[in-house]
Short mmCIF file of C-alpha atoms in Angstrom, two decimals:
data_model
loop_
_atom_site.label_atom_id
_atom_site.label_comp_id
_atom_site.label_asym_id
_atom_site.label_seq_id
_atom_site.Cartn_x
_atom_site.Cartn_y
_atom_site.Cartn_z
CA MET H 1 27.55 -3.12 38.33
CA LYS H 2 25.30 -0.07 38.31
CA LYS H 3 24.55 1.13 34.81
CA ASN H 4 25.16 4.78 34.03
CA PRO H 5 22.12 6.79 32.86
CA ALA H 6 23.30 6.92 29.25
CA LEU H 7 23.68 3.16 29.07
CA ARG H 8 20.31 2.66 30.76
CA SER H 9 18.70 4.88 28.13
CA THR H 10 20.42 2.98 25.33
CA LEU H 11 19.30 -0.37 26.68
CA GLU H 12 15.77 0.95 27.03
CA ARG H 13 15.74 2.12 23.41
CA MET H 14 17.11 -1.25 22.30
CA SER H 15 14.43 -3.19 24.12
CA PRO H 16 11.43 -4.67 22.28
CA GLY H 17 8.57 -2.29 21.70
CA ASN H 18 10.56 0.91 22.03
CA LEU H 19 11.88 1.62 18.53
CA SER H 20 10.94 -1.67 16.89
CA LYS H 21 8.78 -4.68 17.69
CA ASP H 22 11.66 -7.03 18.52
CA GLY H 23 14.28 -4.53 19.63
CA PHE H 24 17.97 -4.74 18.86
CA LEU H 25 19.34 -7.24 21.36
CA GLY H 26 17.41 -10.44 20.65
CA THR H 27 18.15 -13.05 23.30
CA ASP H 28 21.68 -11.80 23.84
CA ASP H 29 22.40 -11.09 27.50
CA ARG H 30 25.95 -9.90 26.97
CA PRO H 31 26.71 -6.22 27.65
CA VAL H 32 26.41 -4.09 24.52
CA SER H 33 30.10 -3.25 24.67
CA GLU H 34 30.92 -6.96 24.62
CA ILE H 35 28.62 -7.60 21.68
CA VAL H 36 30.32 -4.79 19.77
CA ALA H 37 33.83 -5.92 20.63
CA ALA H 38 33.16 -9.54 19.66
CA ASP H 39 31.53 -8.70 16.34
CA VAL H 40 34.11 -6.10 15.33
CA ALA H 41 36.88 -8.59 16.13
CA ALA H 42 35.08 -11.31 14.17
CA LEU H 43 34.73 -9.02 11.17
CA GLU H 44 38.36 -7.97 11.28
CA ALA H 45 39.47 -11.60 11.53
CA LEU H 46 37.65 -12.10 8.22
CA GLY H 47 39.65 -9.31 6.61
CA LEU H 48 37.06 -6.56 6.78
CA ASP H 49 36.44 -3.51 8.91
CA CYS H 50 33.21 -1.72 9.85
CA GLU H 51 33.78 1.19 7.50
CA GLN H 52 34.28 -1.13 4.52
CA ALA H 53 31.19 -3.14 5.44
CA ALA H 54 29.10 0.03 5.81
CA GLU H 55 30.36 1.42 2.50
CA LEU H 56 29.28 -1.75 0.70
CA LEU H 57 25.85 -1.67 2.34
CA ASP H 58 25.52 2.00 1.36
CA GLU H 59 26.36 1.12 -2.24
CA LEU H 60 23.81 -1.69 -2.25
CA HIS H 61 21.23 0.70 -0.81
CA ARG H 62 21.95 3.26 -3.55
CA LYS H 63 21.53 0.60 -6.20
CA ALA H 64 18.28 -0.58 -4.63
CA ASP H 65 17.05 3.03 -4.63
CA GLN H 66 17.61 3.26 -8.35
CA GLY H 67 15.17 0.38 -8.81
CA LEU H 68 12.31 2.27 -7.13
CA GLU H 69 11.29 -0.97 -5.38
CA SER H 70 12.04 -3.17 -8.38
CA PRO H 71 14.83 -5.73 -8.15
CA VAL H 72 18.17 -4.43 -9.41
CA VAL H 73 20.86 -6.79 -10.64
CA CYS H 74 24.35 -5.52 -9.92
CA PHE H 75 27.99 -6.49 -9.42
CA ASP H 76 28.14 -8.30 -12.76
CA GLY H 77 24.93 -10.18 -12.14
CA LYS H 78 26.15 -11.76 -8.92
CA VAL H 79 23.84 -9.81 -6.60
CA THR H 80 20.20 -8.68 -6.76
CA VAL H 81 18.97 -5.94 -4.45
CA GLN H 82 15.46 -4.72 -3.84
CA GLY H 83 14.30 -2.00 -1.44
CA THR H 84 10.95 -0.97 0.03
CA GLU H 85 10.18 2.06 2.14
CA VAL H 86 7.39 3.47 4.26
CA LYS H 87 6.62 6.81 5.92
CA GLY H 88 8.45 7.58 9.13
CA GLY H 89 11.93 7.59 10.56
CA MET H 90 14.11 5.46 12.80
CA PRO H 91 16.22 7.17 15.46
CA CYS H 92 19.49 5.62 16.55
CA PRO H 93 19.06 3.48 19.69
CA PHE H 94 22.42 4.74 20.97
CA GLY H 95 20.85 8.20 21.24
CA CYS H 96 23.48 9.88 19.08
CA GLY H 97 20.82 11.92 17.24
CA VAL H 98 21.10 10.17 13.89
CA ARG H 99 17.74 9.39 12.31
CA THR H 100 17.32 7.34 9.14
CA HIS H 101 14.36 6.65 6.95
CA LYS H 102 12.44 3.38 7.23
CA ALA H 103 13.60 1.24 4.37
CA CYS H 104 14.25 -2.44 4.06
CA ILE H 105 16.82 -3.64 1.54
CA ARG H 106 16.97 -7.30 0.54
CA VAL H 107 20.17 -8.65 -0.99
CA ARG H 108 20.35 -12.02 -2.74
CA GLY H 109 23.30 -13.70 -4.37
CA GLU H 110 24.90 -17.15 -4.73
CA GLY H 111 23.41 -18.90 -1.72
CA LEU H 112 23.39 -15.74 0.32
CA GLU H 113 20.48 -13.62 1.51
CA LEU H 114 20.70 -10.57 3.68
CA VAL H 115 18.15 -7.99 4.79
CA PHE H 116 19.25 -4.67 6.22
CA THR H 117 17.97 -1.20 6.99
CA PRO H 118 19.60 2.22 6.70
CA MET H 119 19.79 2.34 10.50
CA GLN H 120 21.84 -0.85 10.52
CA VAL H 121 24.35 0.75 8.16
CA HIS H 122 24.75 3.59 10.65
CA LEU H 123 25.00 1.15 13.57
CA VAL H 124 27.75 -0.83 11.84
CA ARG H 125 29.69 2.20 10.66
CA ASP H 126 29.46 4.47 13.69
CA HIS H 127 28.90 2.07 16.58
CA GLY H 128 30.33 -1.26 15.40
CA PHE H 129 26.99 -2.75 16.40
CA PHE H 130 25.53 -5.65 14.42
CA GLU H 131 22.63 -6.28 16.87
CA GLY H 132 22.45 -9.02 19.46
CA ARG H 133 22.22 -12.75 18.83
CA GLY H 134 18.66 -13.78 18.17
CA SER H 135 17.63 -10.36 16.90
CA PRO H 136 15.74 -10.87 13.63
CA PHE H 137 17.76 -8.13 11.95
CA ARG H 138 21.16 -9.15 13.29
CA MET H 139 23.87 -9.07 10.63
CA GLU H 140 26.39 -11.84 11.16
CA PRO H 141 29.95 -10.70 10.46
CA GLU H 142 30.45 -13.90 8.47
CA ALA H 143 27.50 -13.09 6.19
CA LEU H 144 28.76 -9.55 5.67
CA ALA H 145 32.23 -10.77 4.88
CA ALA H 146 30.83 -13.32 2.42
CA LEU H 147 28.80 -10.59 0.73
CA PHE H 148 31.81 -8.29 0.57
CA HIS H 149 33.97 -10.95 -1.01
CA LEU H 150 31.18 -11.82 -3.47
CA CYS H 151 30.85 -8.18 -4.52
CA GLY H 152 34.55 -7.55 -4.26
CA THR H 153 35.30 -10.49 -6.53
CA ALA H 154 32.92 -9.10 -9.12
CA ARG H 155 34.64 -5.72 -9.03
CA MET I 1 17.12 -11.24 69.99
CA MET I 2 19.86 -8.83 69.09
CA PHE I 3 19.32 -9.77 65.46
CA LEU I 4 15.63 -8.91 65.69
CA THR I 5 16.47 -5.62 67.39
CA ALA I 6 18.90 -4.74 64.60
CA VAL I 7 16.32 -5.58 61.93
CA GLY I 8 13.74 -3.51 63.75
CA ALA I 9 16.09 -0.57 64.02
CA LEU I 10 16.92 -0.80 60.33
CA CYS I 11 13.24 -0.78 59.44
CA VAL I 12 12.64 2.30 61.55
CA ILE I 13 15.59 4.10 59.94
CA CYS I 14 14.32 3.20 56.45
CA GLY I 15 10.87 4.39 57.34
CA ILE I 16 12.16 7.73 58.59
CA LEU I 17 14.26 8.17 55.45
CA ALA I 18 11.26 7.37 53.24
CA LEU I 19 9.18 9.89 55.13
CA LEU I 20 11.91 12.52 54.75
CA LEU I 21 12.09 11.84 51.01
CA THR I 22 8.32 12.12 50.65
CA VAL I 23 8.27 15.42 52.52
CA ALA I 24 11.25 16.72 50.57
CA ASP I 25 9.66 15.68 47.27
CA ARG I 26 6.44 17.40 48.20
CA TYR I 27 8.05 20.69 49.11
CA LEU I 28 11.19 20.85 47.00
CA ASN I 29 9.55 19.47 43.85
CA ASP I 30 6.40 21.48 44.25
CA TYR I 31 6.68 24.08 41.54
CA GLY I 32 3.20 25.35 42.07
CA THR I 33 1.14 26.59 39.15
CA CYS I 34 3.14 27.86 36.19
CA ALA I 35 2.04 29.93 33.23
CA ILE I 36 2.96 28.79 29.71
CA THR I 37 2.55 31.71 27.31
CA ILE I 38 2.24 30.47 23.74
CA ASN I 39 3.06 32.53 20.65
CA GLY I 40 3.39 35.85 22.39
CA GLY I 41 0.15 35.52 24.32
CA GLU I 42 -2.09 33.90 21.73
CA ARG I 43 -2.84 31.38 24.45
CA VAL I 44 -1.80 31.26 28.06
CA LEU I 45 -2.06 28.02 30.00
CA GLU I 46 -1.98 27.67 33.76
CA VAL I 47 -0.48 24.25 34.49
CA PRO I 48 0.79 22.46 37.58
CA GLY I 49 4.55 22.46 37.48
CA GLY I 50 6.64 19.30 37.38
CA SER I 51 5.45 17.62 34.21
CA THR I 52 7.06 17.86 30.81
CA VAL I 53 6.08 20.57 28.37
CA LEU I 54 4.82 17.86 26.00
CA SER I 55 2.45 16.33 28.54
CA SER I 56 1.36 19.70 29.97
CA LEU I 57 0.37 20.87 26.51
CA GLY I 58 -1.30 17.52 25.77
CA LEU I 59 -3.45 17.81 28.88
CA ASN I 60 -4.61 21.14 27.49
CA ASN I 61 -5.44 19.57 24.11
CA ILE I 62 -2.42 20.97 22.31
CA PHE I 63 -0.78 17.97 20.65
CA ILE I 64 2.85 18.22 19.64
CA PRO I 65 3.92 15.54 17.08
CA SER I 66 5.65 12.64 18.78
CA ALA I 67 6.30 9.08 17.65
CA CYS I 68 7.80 7.77 20.86
CA GLY I 69 5.32 9.22 23.35
CA GLY I 70 7.93 11.15 25.30
CA GLY I 71 10.86 8.76 25.36
CA SER I 72 13.30 11.23 23.72
CA SER I 73 14.03 8.69 21.01
CA CYS I 74 12.11 10.12 18.04
CA GLY I 75 13.18 13.78 18.26
CA LEU I 76 9.92 14.96 16.69
CA CYS I 77 8.46 16.97 19.58
CA LYS I 78 10.55 20.07 18.96
CA LEU I 79 9.34 23.53 19.73
CA ARG I 80 10.89 26.82 20.78
CA ILE I 81 11.17 27.69 24.45
CA HIS I 82 12.30 31.29 24.70
CA VAL I 83 11.97 31.71 28.47
CA GLY I 84 11.94 29.26 31.34
CA GLY I 85 13.36 26.14 29.69
CA GLY I 86 16.56 25.93 31.67
CA PRO I 87 19.78 24.51 30.22
CA VAL I 88 19.73 21.99 27.39
CA LEU I 89 19.66 18.49 28.83
CA ALA I 90 21.97 15.63 27.93
CA THR I 91 18.98 13.72 26.59
CA GLU I 92 18.18 16.57 24.20
CA GLU I 93 21.67 17.17 22.90
CA PRO I 94 21.81 14.41 20.27
CA HIS I 95 18.62 15.74 18.66
CA LEU I 96 19.48 19.45 18.45
CA SER I 97 21.74 21.09 15.91
CA ALA I 98 23.80 24.17 16.77
CA GLU I 99 21.41 26.31 14.76
CA GLU I 100 18.39 24.87 16.57
CA ARG I 101 19.95 25.61 19.93
CA ARG I 102 20.69 29.14 18.82
CA VAL I 103 16.99 29.77 18.23
CA ASN I 104 15.89 28.02 21.43
CA VAL I 105 14.53 24.84 19.92
CA ARG I 106 14.04 22.18 22.60
CA LEU I 107 12.61 18.68 22.97
CA SER I 108 9.28 19.23 24.70
CA CYS I 109 9.23 15.66 26.07
CA GLN I 110 12.37 16.36 28.08
CA VAL I 111 11.93 19.90 29.38
CA LYS I 112 9.95 20.09 32.58
CA VAL I 113 7.70 22.95 33.56
CA ARG I 114 9.32 24.38 36.66
CA ASN I 115 8.51 28.05 36.25
CA ASP I 116 6.64 30.38 33.93
CA MET I 117 7.60 29.81 30.31
CA ARG I 118 7.26 31.53 26.96
CA ILE I 119 7.11 29.08 24.07
CA GLU I 120 6.49 29.19 20.33
CA ILE I 121 4.68 26.55 18.28
CA PRO I 122 3.42 26.48 14.68
CA ASP I 123 -0.18 27.74 14.42
CA GLU I 124 -1.27 24.45 12.83
CA TYR I 125 -0.67 22.68 16.15
CA PHE I 126 -3.75 24.44 17.56
CA LYS I 127 -5.87 22.54 15.09
CA VAL I 128 -4.55 19.16 16.12
CA LYS I 129 -6.92 17.12 18.26
CA LYS I 130 -6.91 13.72 19.86
CA TYR I 131 -9.53 11.35 18.48
CA ARG I 132 -11.09 8.07 19.45
CA GLY I 133 -12.41 5.91 16.67
CA ARG I 134 -13.85 2.45 16.10
CA VAL I 135 -12.51 0.15 13.40
CA GLN I 136 -15.27 -0.25 10.83
CA ALA I 137 -13.36 -2.13 8.14
CA ILE I 138 -9.95 -3.67 7.50
CA GLN I 139 -9.54 -4.40 3.80
CA ASP I 140 -6.64 -6.25 2.19
CA LEU I 141 -5.43 -4.19 -0.75
CA THR I 142 -2.34 -6.30 -1.51
CA HIS I 143 -0.27 -8.96 0.27
CA ASP I 144 1.32 -6.24 2.42
CA ILE I 145 -1.03 -3.24 2.31
CA LYS I 146 -4.33 -2.78 4.12
CA LEU I 147 -7.01 -0.10 4.07
CA LEU I 148 -8.25 0.80 7.53
CA ARG I 149 -11.58 2.59 7.94
CA LEU I 150 -12.45 4.18 11.28
CA LYS I 151 -15.72 5.67 12.48
CA LEU I 152 -15.01 8.67 14.70
CA LEU I 153 -16.40 8.47 18.24
CA ASP I 154 -14.97 11.50 20.00
CA PRO I 155 -14.87 14.02 18.52
CA ARG I 156 -17.36 12.77 15.96
CA MET I 157 -16.00 14.79 13.08
CA ILE I 158 -12.64 15.75 11.66
CA ASP I 159 -11.68 18.66 9.46
CA PHE I 160 -8.55 18.50 7.36
CA THR I 161 -7.02 19.50 4.05
CA PRO I 162 -6.31 16.57 1.69
CA GLY I 163 -2.64 15.70 2.00
CA ALA I 164 -2.59 15.77 5.80
CA TYR I 165 -1.58 12.89 8.01
CA VAL I 166 -2.49 11.57 11.45
CA GLN I 167 -0.49 9.82 14.17
CA LEU I 168 -2.08 6.49 14.97
CA ALA I 169 -1.55 5.10 18.46
CA ALA I 170 -0.65 1.43 18.69
CA PRO I 171 -1.39 0.35 22.25
CA ALA I 172 0.84 -1.81 24.42
CA TYR I 173 0.65 -5.42 23.23
CA GLY I 174 2.76 -8.55 23.29
CA ASN I 175 6.34 -7.63 24.19
CA ASN I 176 5.68 -3.95 23.53
CA PRO I 177 5.08 -2.34 26.92
CA ASP I 178 4.13 1.19 25.87
CA PRO I 179 1.95 2.80 23.23
CA VAL I 180 3.75 4.17 20.18
CA TYR I 181 2.60 6.61 17.52
CA ARG I 182 3.15 6.28 13.79
CA ALA I 183 2.28 8.65 10.99
CA TYR I 184 -0.12 7.73 8.17
CA SER I 185 -1.50 9.98 5.45
CA LEU I 186 -5.26 10.38 5.41
CA ALA I 187 -6.65 8.49 2.41
CA SER I 188 -10.29 9.53 2.69
CA SER I 189 -12.05 12.70 1.66
CA PRO I 190 -12.62 15.38 4.31
CA ASP I 191 -16.27 15.36 3.21
CA ASP I 192 -16.63 11.99 4.94
CA SER I 193 -16.00 13.90 8.14
CA GLY I 194 -17.32 11.21 10.47
CA HIS I 195 -14.73 8.69 9.28
CA ILE I 196 -11.13 8.42 8.26
CA GLU I 197 -9.37 5.90 6.05
CA LEU I 198 -5.70 5.02 6.13
CA ILE I 199 -3.56 2.94 3.77
CA ILE I 200 -1.05 0.99 5.84
CA ARG I 201 1.88 -1.04 4.53
CA LEU I 202 3.39 -3.77 6.68
CA VAL I 203 6.88 -2.90 7.94
CA PRO I 204 9.00 -5.98 8.81
CA GLY I 205 9.53 -5.74 12.56
CA GLY I 206 7.34 -2.67 12.80
CA ILE I 207 5.48 -2.13 16.08
CA CYS I 208 2.38 -0.40 14.74
CA THR I 209 1.98 -2.22 11.45
CA THR I 210 2.45 -5.64 13.10
CA TRP I 211 -0.32 -4.67 15.51
CA VAL I 212 -2.59 -3.59 12.62
CA PHE I 213 -1.88 -6.70 10.56
CA GLU I 214 -1.89 -9.31 13.33
CA HIS I 215 -3.97 -8.00 16.22
CA LEU I 216 -6.39 -5.25 15.23
CA LEU I 217 -10.01 -6.33 14.92
CA ILE I 218 -13.14 -4.78 13.48
CA GLY I 219 -15.08 -3.08 16.26
CA GLN I 220 -11.96 -2.29 18.26
CA GLU I 221 -11.43 1.27 19.53
CA ILE I 222 -8.24 3.06 18.68
CA SER I 223 -6.95 6.57 19.06
CA PHE I 224 -5.00 8.97 16.91
CA ASN I 225 -4.16 12.66 16.77
CA GLY I 226 -4.11 15.08 13.87
CA PRO I 227 -4.32 16.46 11.35
CA HIS I 228 -0.66 17.20 10.77
CA GLY I 229 1.49 18.30 7.87
CA ASP I 230 1.49 20.88 5.13
CA PHE I 231 1.47 18.74 1.98
CA ARG I 232 -1.47 20.02 -0.06
CA LEU I 233 -2.55 21.17 -3.51
CA GLN I 234 -1.50 24.69 -4.40
CA ASP I 235 -4.17 27.22 -5.18
CA THR I 236 -3.41 27.54 -8.89
CA ASP I 237 -5.00 26.17 -12.05
CA ALA I 238 -1.86 24.54 -13.40
CA ASP I 239 -2.13 21.03 -14.78
CA MET I 240 -0.96 18.51 -12.24
CA ILE I 241 1.20 15.40 -12.24
CA PHE I 242 0.82 13.03 -9.29
CA ILE I 243 3.46 10.34 -8.73
CA ALA I 244 3.23 7.69 -6.01
CA GLY I 245 3.17 3.95 -5.51
CA GLY I 246 2.10 1.67 -2.70
CA SER I 247 0.91 3.44 0.44
CA GLY I 248 1.96 6.72 -1.16
CA MET I 249 -1.40 6.67 -2.91
CA ALA I 250 -3.13 7.79 0.31
CA PRO I 251 -2.91 11.60 0.02
CA PHE I 252 -3.78 11.52 -3.70
CA ARG I 253 -6.83 9.37 -3.08
CA SER I 254 -7.99 12.01 -0.60
CA MET I 255 -7.25 14.84 -3.02
CA LEU I 256 -9.01 13.19 -5.96
CA GLN I 257 -12.12 12.37 -3.96
CA HIS I 258 -12.24 15.96 -2.77
CA MET I 259 -11.77 17.25 -6.32
CA LYS I 260 -14.61 15.03 -7.49
CA ALA I 261 -16.94 16.56 -4.90
CA HIS I 262 -15.81 20.18 -5.06
CA GLY I 263 -13.59 20.84 -8.03
CA PRO I 264 -11.89 22.75 -9.37
CA ALA I 265 -11.62 20.30 -12.22
CA ARG I 266 -7.92 20.67 -12.89
CA THR I 267 -6.20 18.50 -15.45
CA CYS I 268 -4.40 15.76 -13.55
CA THR I 269 -2.39 12.68 -14.42
CA TYR I 270 -1.59 10.20 -11.68
CA PHE I 271 1.35 7.85 -12.30
CA PHE I 272 1.08 4.84 -9.98
CA GLY I 273 4.14 2.65 -9.95
CA ALA I 274 4.36 -0.94 -8.75
CA VAL I 275 6.63 -3.94 -9.40
CA GLN I 276 4.19 -6.74 -10.31
CA ALA I 277 0.42 -7.07 -10.72
CA ARG I 278 0.05 -8.30 -7.14
CA ASP I 279 1.27 -4.90 -5.94
CA MET I 280 -1.52 -3.04 -7.73
CA PHE I 281 -4.69 -1.96 -5.93
CA GLN I 282 -7.65 0.43 -6.12
CA LEU I 283 -7.70 0.11 -9.89
CA ASP I 284 -11.51 0.06 -10.02
CA GLU I 285 -11.73 3.12 -7.81
CA MET I 286 -9.28 5.03 -9.97
CA ALA I 287 -11.23 4.00 -13.09
CA ALA I 288 -14.40 5.36 -11.46
CA LEU I 289 -12.61 8.62 -10.70
CA GLU I 290 -11.57 8.81 -14.37
CA GLN I 291 -15.25 8.57 -15.27
CA ALA I 292 -16.24 11.23 -12.75
CA LEU I 293 -13.37 13.63 -13.53
CA PRO I 294 -13.08 14.09 -17.30
CA ASP I 295 -9.64 15.70 -17.01
CA PHE I 296 -8.18 13.02 -14.73
CA ARG I 297 -6.03 10.22 -16.13
CA PHE I 298 -4.70 7.27 -14.12
CA VAL I 299 -1.54 5.67 -15.46
CA PRO I 300 -0.52 2.52 -13.60
CA ALA I 301 2.88 1.09 -14.49
CA LEU I 302 4.67 -2.14 -13.60
CA SER I 303 8.45 -2.14 -13.44
CA ALA I 304 8.93 -5.95 -13.51
CA PRO I 305 5.68 -7.69 -14.54
CA LEU I 306 5.59 -11.47 -14.52
CA ALA I 307 4.45 -13.33 -17.62
CA GLU I 308 1.38 -14.55 -15.77
CA ASP I 309 0.44 -10.95 -14.91
CA ASP I 310 -0.56 -10.60 -18.57
CA TRP I 311 0.02 -6.90 -18.13
CA GLN I 312 -1.02 -4.69 -21.05
CA GLY I 313 -0.31 -1.32 -19.45
CA GLU I 314 2.79 0.78 -19.10
CA THR I 315 6.02 -0.90 -18.10
CA GLY I 316 9.30 0.36 -16.75
CA LEU I 317 10.40 2.50 -13.83
CA ILE I 318 7.81 5.15 -13.01
CA THR I 319 10.34 7.88 -13.77
CA ASP I 320 10.78 6.49 -17.31
CA VAL I 321 7.00 6.36 -17.75
CA VAL I 322 6.64 9.99 -16.65
CA ASP I 323 9.50 10.94 -18.98
CA ARG I 324 7.68 9.32 -21.92
CA HIS I 325 4.35 10.98 -21.18
CA PHE I 326 5.70 14.41 -20.29
CA PRO I 327 8.91 15.15 -22.21
CA GLU I 328 8.01 18.79 -21.65
CA CYS I 329 6.29 19.93 -18.46
CA SER I 330 7.47 23.46 -17.81
CA ASP I 331 3.96 24.79 -17.15
CA LYS I 332 2.80 22.04 -14.81
CA GLU I 333 2.95 21.26 -11.11
CA ALA I 334 4.02 17.93 -9.66
CA TYR I 335 2.96 16.31 -6.43
CA LEU I 336 5.00 13.39 -5.17
CA CYS I 337 4.67 11.00 -2.25
CA GLY I 338 7.22 8.31 -1.50
CA SER I 339 10.73 7.51 -0.41
CA PRO I 340 13.51 10.10 -0.61
CA GLY I 341 15.09 8.05 -3.42
CA MET I 342 11.91 8.04 -5.46
CA ILE I 343 11.29 11.76 -4.85
CA ASP I 344 14.82 12.67 -5.90
CA ALA I 345 14.61 10.52 -9.04
CA CYS I 346 11.28 12.13 -10.01
CA ILE I 347 12.58 15.66 -9.39
CA LYS I 348 15.51 14.88 -11.65
CA VAL I 349 13.27 13.82 -14.52
CA LEU I 350 10.75 16.62 -14.06
CA THR I 351 13.36 19.37 -13.91
CA LYS I 352 15.16 17.83 -16.89
CA ASN I 353 11.89 18.21 -18.76
CA GLY I 354 11.55 21.88 -17.90
CA MET I 355 9.59 21.95 -14.65
CA PRO I 356 10.90 24.59 -12.22
CA GLU I 357 11.82 22.86 -8.98
CA GLU I 358 9.62 25.27 -7.03
CA ASN I 359 6.65 23.69 -8.83
CA VAL I 360 7.42 20.28 -7.34
CA PHE I 361 5.68 19.57 -4.01
CA TYR I 362 6.28 16.40 -2.07
CA ASP I 363 5.62 14.37 1.02
CA LYS I 364 8.89 12.55 1.60
CA PHE I 365 8.40 9.42 3.64
CA ALA I 366 11.38 10.21 5.88
#
């Protein structure tokens, strides 16, 4: 099927070397819409929705910010977050105009480790996009759900 | 036989259509020479129509900031097009606010020159040039930060105010098909006008930093454009507080080296924050600057030193360290370089301790 211009532009922005070295799709050859639908459904089957997941990631980002690149222990000691940042910005690959700063937040807790960026929070919240399989920054719905329940339990 | 005839006929038809398209393209898409009037006539360019405003200006050595090289993904190449820009394109819409549209801001990488135009750009853009340089040194400062020194080839000299940044071009390599541009603050003194130095921190998955860390070699030629930005020391004699960690040191290194050579010898305290000893760098250079500048004090601080670091200096978050040293700073100026979170946290402490917010100047990473 012929791709419409907007989708072509999105795929181009998601490809390696456009906005990031490895792009956003990894080795996934499914259509973006299918990737989104599958991951959103997987997350919901685990009792979580995209807004909840994004809110938690936002909270973890805020806590990491407070540490000014030092590790911050939070959620009753169950989770440690640490953020680093460099000059520059990251525009949304969907072309919606959102641009985030270039930070990397590492979350560790009870056998769980997750790395995310502010752009990924936007992608999850506003596009239901967790990146394609094989993408080095893909967030698995299962990992997000496990993190949510870990932090939720501590609350 | 009939099959061959049909194939032959099809080829002829395709050829005629291709010829028609070529002719149509030549005549319908020939916009002739167009005049771009810049800043009310400060400069007038005569350019062949059909290319984007960004590339037309670039060919005339006027470099508009762009990180994506014209792919409409970075949204940085904004300027005002008062006449001749046509309607806002779908590719521009996500990057333009209602207020920006009201004042004719457009994405120069998307708008094509099809007729005479009147545009407006900041004056500083006229000073931006494209440079070619050769890598003279790549020095490891920490496990994830390098110092890059370039000898300028063309032009051979650069003029800038300490605090400025350049856009370094990472060429196509590996799976990355096109060059990209990334911004780095100049870390060298403008007195060393035949060279520039940059402090570059590795970004996980970053196109440019991966290239610098894994592919760039001494002796290699690279290009950049600049100088850009308006982060600079104010022309006052107020005592200064510098706050930055990691690659944020770059503009302050440039400023301090310039101060050492030219003065004025303003009282200055630089708070350099890091997590552990392995994140510290340029300590010897800062100590030498303390010797050369009697009113300069360098205060490194670790927020989470390890036992084996055997750290005897300041500890804690850099904001706490600043708070301890300057519980009152109403008559001082502060210069900050770092993440939005760090800048906001510093502003909070400084204003709590009496500094008017208009005396805080910063280069936010974002």
